[in-house]
Amino acid sequence: MNWNSWLPLLVILSSLLPGLIIFGLAEERIRLRTVLNLAGALVKLALVGWMLWGVYHGHDYEMRLALLPGIELVLRAGPLSLLFVTLSAVLWLVTTVYAIGYLEGSPNRSRFFGFFSLCVTATVGVALSGNLITFLLFYELLTLATYPLIVHRGTETARRAGRTYLAYTVFGGALLLLGTVWLYTLSGTLEFTPQGGFLDGLGDEHRPALMIIFALLIVGFGVKAALVPFHGWLPQAMVAPAPVSALLHAVAVVKAGAFGIVRVVYDVFGVEFAVGLGVLGPLAWLAAITIIYGSLRALFQDDLKRRLAFSTISQVSYIALGVAIAGPIATIGGVVHLVHQGLMKITLFFCAGNLAETLGIHKISEMNGVGRRMPWTMVAFTIGAFGMIGAPPVAGFVTKWYLGLGALEADQAWVILVLAGSSLLNAAYFLPILHRAWFRAPSDAWPEERDFGRKETAWALLLPPVLTAALALAAGLLVMLPFSPLEWAKLIAAQEFYLP
Amino acid sequence: MNVEISVILLCFVVAWPLLLAIPALHSRLPRPRHLAIIPAALLAVLPGEASLELPWLFFGAGCAIDGESRWILAMSVAIWFVAAAIIKPSKHDFADQRTTTYFLLTLAGNLGAVLASDLVGFFCFTTLMGYGLYGLLIQSGDEAARRAGRCYLIVLIVADLLLFEALLLAAFVTEDLRFAVVREAMAEASSAQFYLWMAFIGFALKAGVWPAHLWLTAVFSSVSRSTALLLGGVPVAMGLFGAVRWLPIGEHAFGVAAMIIQGIGIAAVLYAMFRFFTQVSVKSLPAWTAVALTGLFIVALGGGLAHPEMWHQYESLAYPVIALVAIFLATLTFIIGRMQGAHQAPAVASQRVETVRRVAEWIEGCQRCAKDRLSGLQSLWHTSWLKATRQYQRIMDGQKPIGLRDEWRVRIILFVLLGLTIAWLAK
């Protein structure tokens, strides 16, 4: 085993070890906990940067550990996995800074940061998994690591949300396990195989079974990706603290589900095989319904985080839609949205957290004139919201551009109507928020205002949304640069579709 | 040397107002609204053509100044400069900073769209311009302005969606999205008709072409003088400019589509003229003038779509005409604003513009003259004409509100005329 093969494991350990140490720390060891958190995040970022450079230049990073006879734990860094790992590493660092500021003075911080690190470990594990069984292990670890974060506040609502989350995800996990075992009995392997999947050799006699397996896997992943009608847990889970919501919606849970769908279509079934099986059409429709349904539900929410939660349900399905359209350009649109949605949505959740922490604002109807009181936060929110609408030059525009072109390429023009409808609905539920914030006269008193002197809020709360908003803008503006998410998505699409 | 200076100025025309839009910066500078226009003004007067390619930015952004865009740039500079001069500072620092920010964002979007050399750049900048303008429209914060702003926002979103669809169609047909290449490629594409209609409706909505003019009339009568001044030069002119740049005019004869577009243009002119002369709110007069002028322009565009060779002959006139339309509207808005300011009267029926009063007096004089000279020849036609004239005169005087019946009568006449025109054109 050489140094390169250890790298994927080191990336996982960079958050796992600090997490385990933090569990054992006393509450008052604030400085050590902060150092461990930030050091872990920075080390992870450096390792991921190294791997990015290597993969871009054609190097392999793979590690295999025997689990059971014939079943291995495989960690592998390819273009697709690194796209997700990079997103997780960057946003983990930012979210850690935000969480440090957000939870200042609150109880049980060691427990919180311990599970927080575990959650990121599981997410990175999901991204680096080289076969379906490894994926499944980390995927379930993610469920278990996230539950304590959702119920962190310990209120009855939080506990109820946690129970709902567990019920949904355990059900999804069970279906996933069933599908995986069935698949293994048919194919004898679970190794992710880019460029065509590993089911190509299976004959027509397995067609019905494979269709059912596909459905099981998609529903299994669809629960975490919040595909309708398996989305019920997500709006309830927004009772969690803002950093958890941000992580849940932008990086960890829903993204793991969406990433699972991408893996199933590209590296398990293979695009051509899935098209032949006729399973991508229903997936595209399911994604389209989710996009419109999520947006429609978001329209009628007064609770800001709840509106953002329904927006996530809608937006994450763009990834599934891009994959289901089954063409190189749509693939670019779907895959790049993994990153774009993450940047934009985390910005929005950070801002929602800032409003709640600084002014006690939870509802949209309380946001009148808040732009005057918290201009930087609301500028970041505005960029995130415009990105979600798909206005240029924010990252969301790039996604819609490639999804639209991909739909035309695949001769599925109806997708453009879905995108247009979604943009219209996004505008209908984001623009009134911006109008309230910037153009309405502010209230005489905010619900629970905290004093931060001349600053609008604490630095640790303000810098993360400003940074992620800038990244969302940069991902759109600097879209042609070599290491931009779009260029990386093009690399993935070229690999999947044998493009030069 | 001029070219090098022009290229440097091209970098600053958009970037400078965008930078100044940051409140922390513009609040520390004297006259930031004027300062922001300086690079554009210099570029407009500097002779020679120049272009700037930034392949790393957005989808390979580029901007250029040529003989066509110079007209629009010069017009924009003039209008923005006057608007910057007459804008009233607010009593509150925050409101003043906010107005300046939206002013500068709209300016940056406007200038960027003028200089954009491809469809994506144009779309991006007009979007920025549109949302910035929304901020300016509702700055007064009263209910009428909010309602008008809402109306504009809805139109903006729908127009942007349609233009986005057109953009996708163009990008699917050709990878090179420069205007000339797209016009040529789309003329021959199988989706040409769809592209044509998406782009036409999109820009018609943005420019307030009849029957999508409702936002324009609402906005003109509810916004401040400085913002009203911008309406002719920003949304209306950029809508027409966009239509000329995007539509595949002069490449291929679009028979039926061209005829329908011309019919819309004629109906717009007739309807706007009627509404102009029956208007009781003087603030709406520039809006109806805009509807009439855009209607005329649409007729010309339709002509170009029907007869490509004719378009090639007169194409160079399109840009000065757009600039003149914008300047004329801005001047009219300015004069009316000044008159209103001088009279200090509320915008109701009693405050008619002096020119309208004179027109009414002139009609009355003509009637008296006709009565005296032609007393022996009072035919039925003559009597009914006089009756109708008196009726409209009373409406103009504000003595009689315009009735639903009158409006419908005119609508029916307009549609009959539209039908006759189409039939004539088809023949």
PDB file of C-alpha atoms in Angstrom, chain B residues 69-167:
ATOM      1  CA  SER B  69     -24.174  50.637 -30.062  1.00  0.00           C
ATOM      2  CA  ARG B  70     -22.620  54.114 -29.913  1.00  0.00           C
ATOM      3  CA  TRP B  71     -26.015  55.685 -30.639  1.00  0.00           C
ATOM      4  CA  ILE B  72     -27.621  53.837 -27.786  1.00  0.00           C
ATOM      5  CA  LEU B  73     -24.692  54.474 -25.471  1.00  0.00           C
ATOM      6  CA  ALA B  74     -24.755  58.207 -26.173  1.00  0.00           C
ATOM      7  CA  MET B  75     -28.507  58.297 -25.573  1.00  0.00           C
ATOM      8  CA  SER B  76     -28.140  56.328 -22.331  1.00  0.00           C
ATOM      9  CA  VAL B  77     -25.384  58.602 -21.071  1.00  0.00           C
ATOM     10  CA  ALA B  78     -27.474  61.710 -21.755  1.00  0.00           C
ATOM     11  CA  ILE B  79     -30.575  60.354 -20.052  1.00  0.00           C
ATOM     12  CA  TRP B  80     -28.724  58.959 -17.042  1.00  0.00           C
ATOM     13  CA  PHE B  81     -26.853  62.188 -16.609  1.00  0.00           C
ATOM     14  CA  VAL B  82     -30.050  64.242 -16.517  1.00  0.00           C
ATOM     15  CA  ALA B  83     -31.675  61.717 -14.201  1.00  0.00           C
ATOM     16  CA  ALA B  84     -28.662  61.871 -11.890  1.00  0.00           C
ATOM     17  CA  ALA B  85     -28.940  65.646 -11.849  1.00  0.00           C
ATOM     18  CA  ILE B  86     -32.639  65.864 -11.021  1.00  0.00           C
ATOM     19  CA  ILE B  87     -32.882  62.989  -8.558  1.00  0.00           C
ATOM     20  CA  LYS B  88     -33.941  64.356  -5.179  1.00  0.00           C
ATOM     21  CA  PRO B  89     -31.873  63.256  -2.193  1.00  0.00           C
ATOM     22  CA  SER B  90     -33.980  61.712   0.519  1.00  0.00           C
ATOM     23  CA  LYS B  91     -34.158  63.052   4.053  1.00  0.00           C
ATOM     24  CA  HIS B  92     -33.053  59.698   5.391  1.00  0.00           C
ATOM     25  CA  ASP B  93     -29.509  58.479   4.834  1.00  0.00           C
ATOM     26  CA  PHE B  94     -30.576  54.875   4.375  1.00  0.00           C
ATOM     27  CA  ALA B  95     -33.217  55.723   1.746  1.00  0.00           C
ATOM     28  CA  ASP B  96     -30.774  57.950  -0.097  1.00  0.00           C
ATOM     29  CA  GLN B  97     -28.083  55.267  -0.108  1.00  0.00           C
ATOM     30  CA  ARG B  98     -30.617  52.686  -1.198  1.00  0.00           C
ATOM     31  CA  THR B  99     -31.804  54.873  -4.086  1.00  0.00           C
ATOM     32  CA  THR B 100     -28.204  55.480  -5.168  1.00  0.00           C
ATOM     33  CA  THR B 101     -27.459  51.758  -5.016  1.00  0.00           C
ATOM     34  CA  TYR B 102     -30.446  50.885  -7.217  1.00  0.00           C
ATOM     35  CA  PHE B 103     -29.643  53.783  -9.509  1.00  0.00           C
ATOM     36  CA  LEU B 104     -26.094  52.516 -10.006  1.00  0.00           C
ATOM     37  CA  LEU B 105     -27.129  48.859 -10.385  1.00  0.00           C
ATOM     38  CA  THR B 106     -29.679  49.822 -13.046  1.00  0.00           C
ATOM     39  CA  LEU B 107     -27.081  51.999 -14.744  1.00  0.00           C
ATOM     40  CA  ALA B 108     -24.534  49.173 -14.766  1.00  0.00           C
ATOM     41  CA  GLY B 109     -27.108  46.757 -16.191  1.00  0.00           C
ATOM     42  CA  ASN B 110     -28.191  49.258 -18.823  1.00  0.00           C
ATOM     43  CA  LEU B 111     -24.683  50.097 -19.996  1.00  0.00           C
ATOM     44  CA  GLY B 112     -23.651  46.442 -19.905  1.00  0.00           C
ATOM     45  CA  ALA B 113     -26.600  45.489 -22.112  1.00  0.00           C
ATOM     46  CA  VAL B 114     -25.761  48.259 -24.569  1.00  0.00           C
ATOM     47  CA  LEU B 115     -22.193  47.045 -24.914  1.00  0.00           C
ATOM     48  CA  ALA B 116     -22.786  43.282 -24.675  1.00  0.00           C
ATOM     49  CA  SER B 117     -21.638  41.480 -27.774  1.00  0.00           C
ATOM     50  CA  ASP B 118     -23.554  38.257 -27.219  1.00  0.00           C
ATOM     51  CA  LEU B 119     -26.957  37.030 -26.117  1.00  0.00           C
ATOM     52  CA  VAL B 120     -25.885  35.726 -22.711  1.00  0.00           C
ATOM     53  CA  GLY B 121     -24.226  39.000 -21.759  1.00  0.00           C
ATOM     54  CA  PHE B 122     -27.236  40.968 -22.917  1.00  0.00           C
ATOM     55  CA  PHE B 123     -29.610  38.716 -20.980  1.00  0.00           C
ATOM     56  CA  CYS B 124     -27.478  38.927 -17.852  1.00  0.00           C
ATOM     57  CA  PHE B 125     -27.245  42.709 -17.901  1.00  0.00           C
ATOM     58  CA  THR B 126     -30.901  43.325 -18.735  1.00  0.00           C
ATOM     59  CA  THR B 127     -31.830  41.121 -15.784  1.00  0.00           C
ATOM     60  CA  LEU B 128     -29.640  43.214 -13.507  1.00  0.00           C
ATOM     61  CA  MET B 129     -31.118  46.351 -15.052  1.00  0.00           C
ATOM     62  CA  GLY B 130     -34.660  45.102 -14.555  1.00  0.00           C
ATOM     63  CA  TYR B 131     -34.307  44.241 -10.876  1.00  0.00           C
ATOM     64  CA  GLY B 132     -32.406  47.450 -10.218  1.00  0.00           C
ATOM     65  CA  LEU B 133     -35.142  49.439 -11.901  1.00  0.00           C
ATOM     66  CA  TYR B 134     -37.739  47.726  -9.724  1.00  0.00           C
ATOM     67  CA  GLY B 135     -35.902  49.145  -6.727  1.00  0.00           C
ATOM     68  CA  LEU B 136     -36.094  52.625  -8.231  1.00  0.00           C
ATOM     69  CA  LEU B 137     -39.754  52.295  -9.173  1.00  0.00           C
ATOM     70  CA  ILE B 138     -40.938  51.563  -5.667  1.00  0.00           C
ATOM     71  CA  GLN B 139     -38.592  53.877  -3.816  1.00  0.00           C
ATOM     72  CA  SER B 140     -41.394  56.293  -2.927  1.00  0.00           C
ATOM     73  CA  GLY B 141     -43.049  53.479  -1.002  1.00  0.00           C
ATOM     74  CA  ASP B 142     -46.634  54.579  -1.636  1.00  0.00           C
ATOM     75  CA  GLU B 143     -49.320  52.111  -2.595  1.00  0.00           C
ATOM     76  CA  ALA B 144     -49.593  53.215  -6.256  1.00  0.00           C
ATOM     77  CA  ALA B 145     -45.836  52.855  -6.757  1.00  0.00           C
ATOM     78  CA  ARG B 146     -45.852  49.460  -5.058  1.00  0.00           C
ATOM     79  CA  ARG B 147     -48.698  48.269  -7.266  1.00  0.00           C
ATOM     80  CA  ALA B 148     -46.978  49.536 -10.405  1.00  0.00           C
ATOM     81  CA  GLY B 149     -43.699  47.970  -9.260  1.00  0.00           C
ATOM     82  CA  ARG B 150     -45.413  44.640  -8.672  1.00  0.00           C
ATOM     83  CA  CYS B 151     -46.909  44.800 -12.158  1.00  0.00           C
ATOM     84  CA  TYR B 152     -43.468  45.555 -13.618  1.00  0.00           C
ATOM     85  CA  LEU B 153     -41.845  42.760 -11.639  1.00  0.00           C
ATOM     86  CA  ILE B 154     -44.314  40.166 -12.907  1.00  0.00           C
ATOM     87  CA  VAL B 155     -43.771  41.324 -16.478  1.00  0.00           C
ATOM     88  CA  LEU B 156     -40.003  41.259 -15.941  1.00  0.00           C
ATOM     89  CA  ILE B 157     -40.013  37.694 -14.617  1.00  0.00           C
ATOM     90  CA  VAL B 158     -42.233  36.395 -17.431  1.00  0.00           C
ATOM     91  CA  ALA B 159     -40.181  38.251 -20.049  1.00  0.00           C
ATOM     92  CA  ASP B 160     -36.938  36.871 -18.627  1.00  0.00           C
ATOM     93  CA  LEU B 161     -38.337  33.352 -18.699  1.00  0.00           C
ATOM     94  CA  LEU B 162     -39.346  33.713 -22.343  1.00  0.00           C
ATOM     95  CA  LEU B 163     -35.984  35.173 -23.265  1.00  0.00           C
ATOM     96  CA  PHE B 164     -34.246  32.388 -21.373  1.00  0.00           C
ATOM     97  CA  GLU B 165     -36.157  29.843 -23.470  1.00  0.00           C
ATOM     98  CA  ALA B 166     -35.150  31.722 -26.626  1.00  0.00           C
ATOM     99  CA  LEU B 167     -31.566  31.746 -25.380  1.00  0.00           C
TER     100      LEU B 167
END
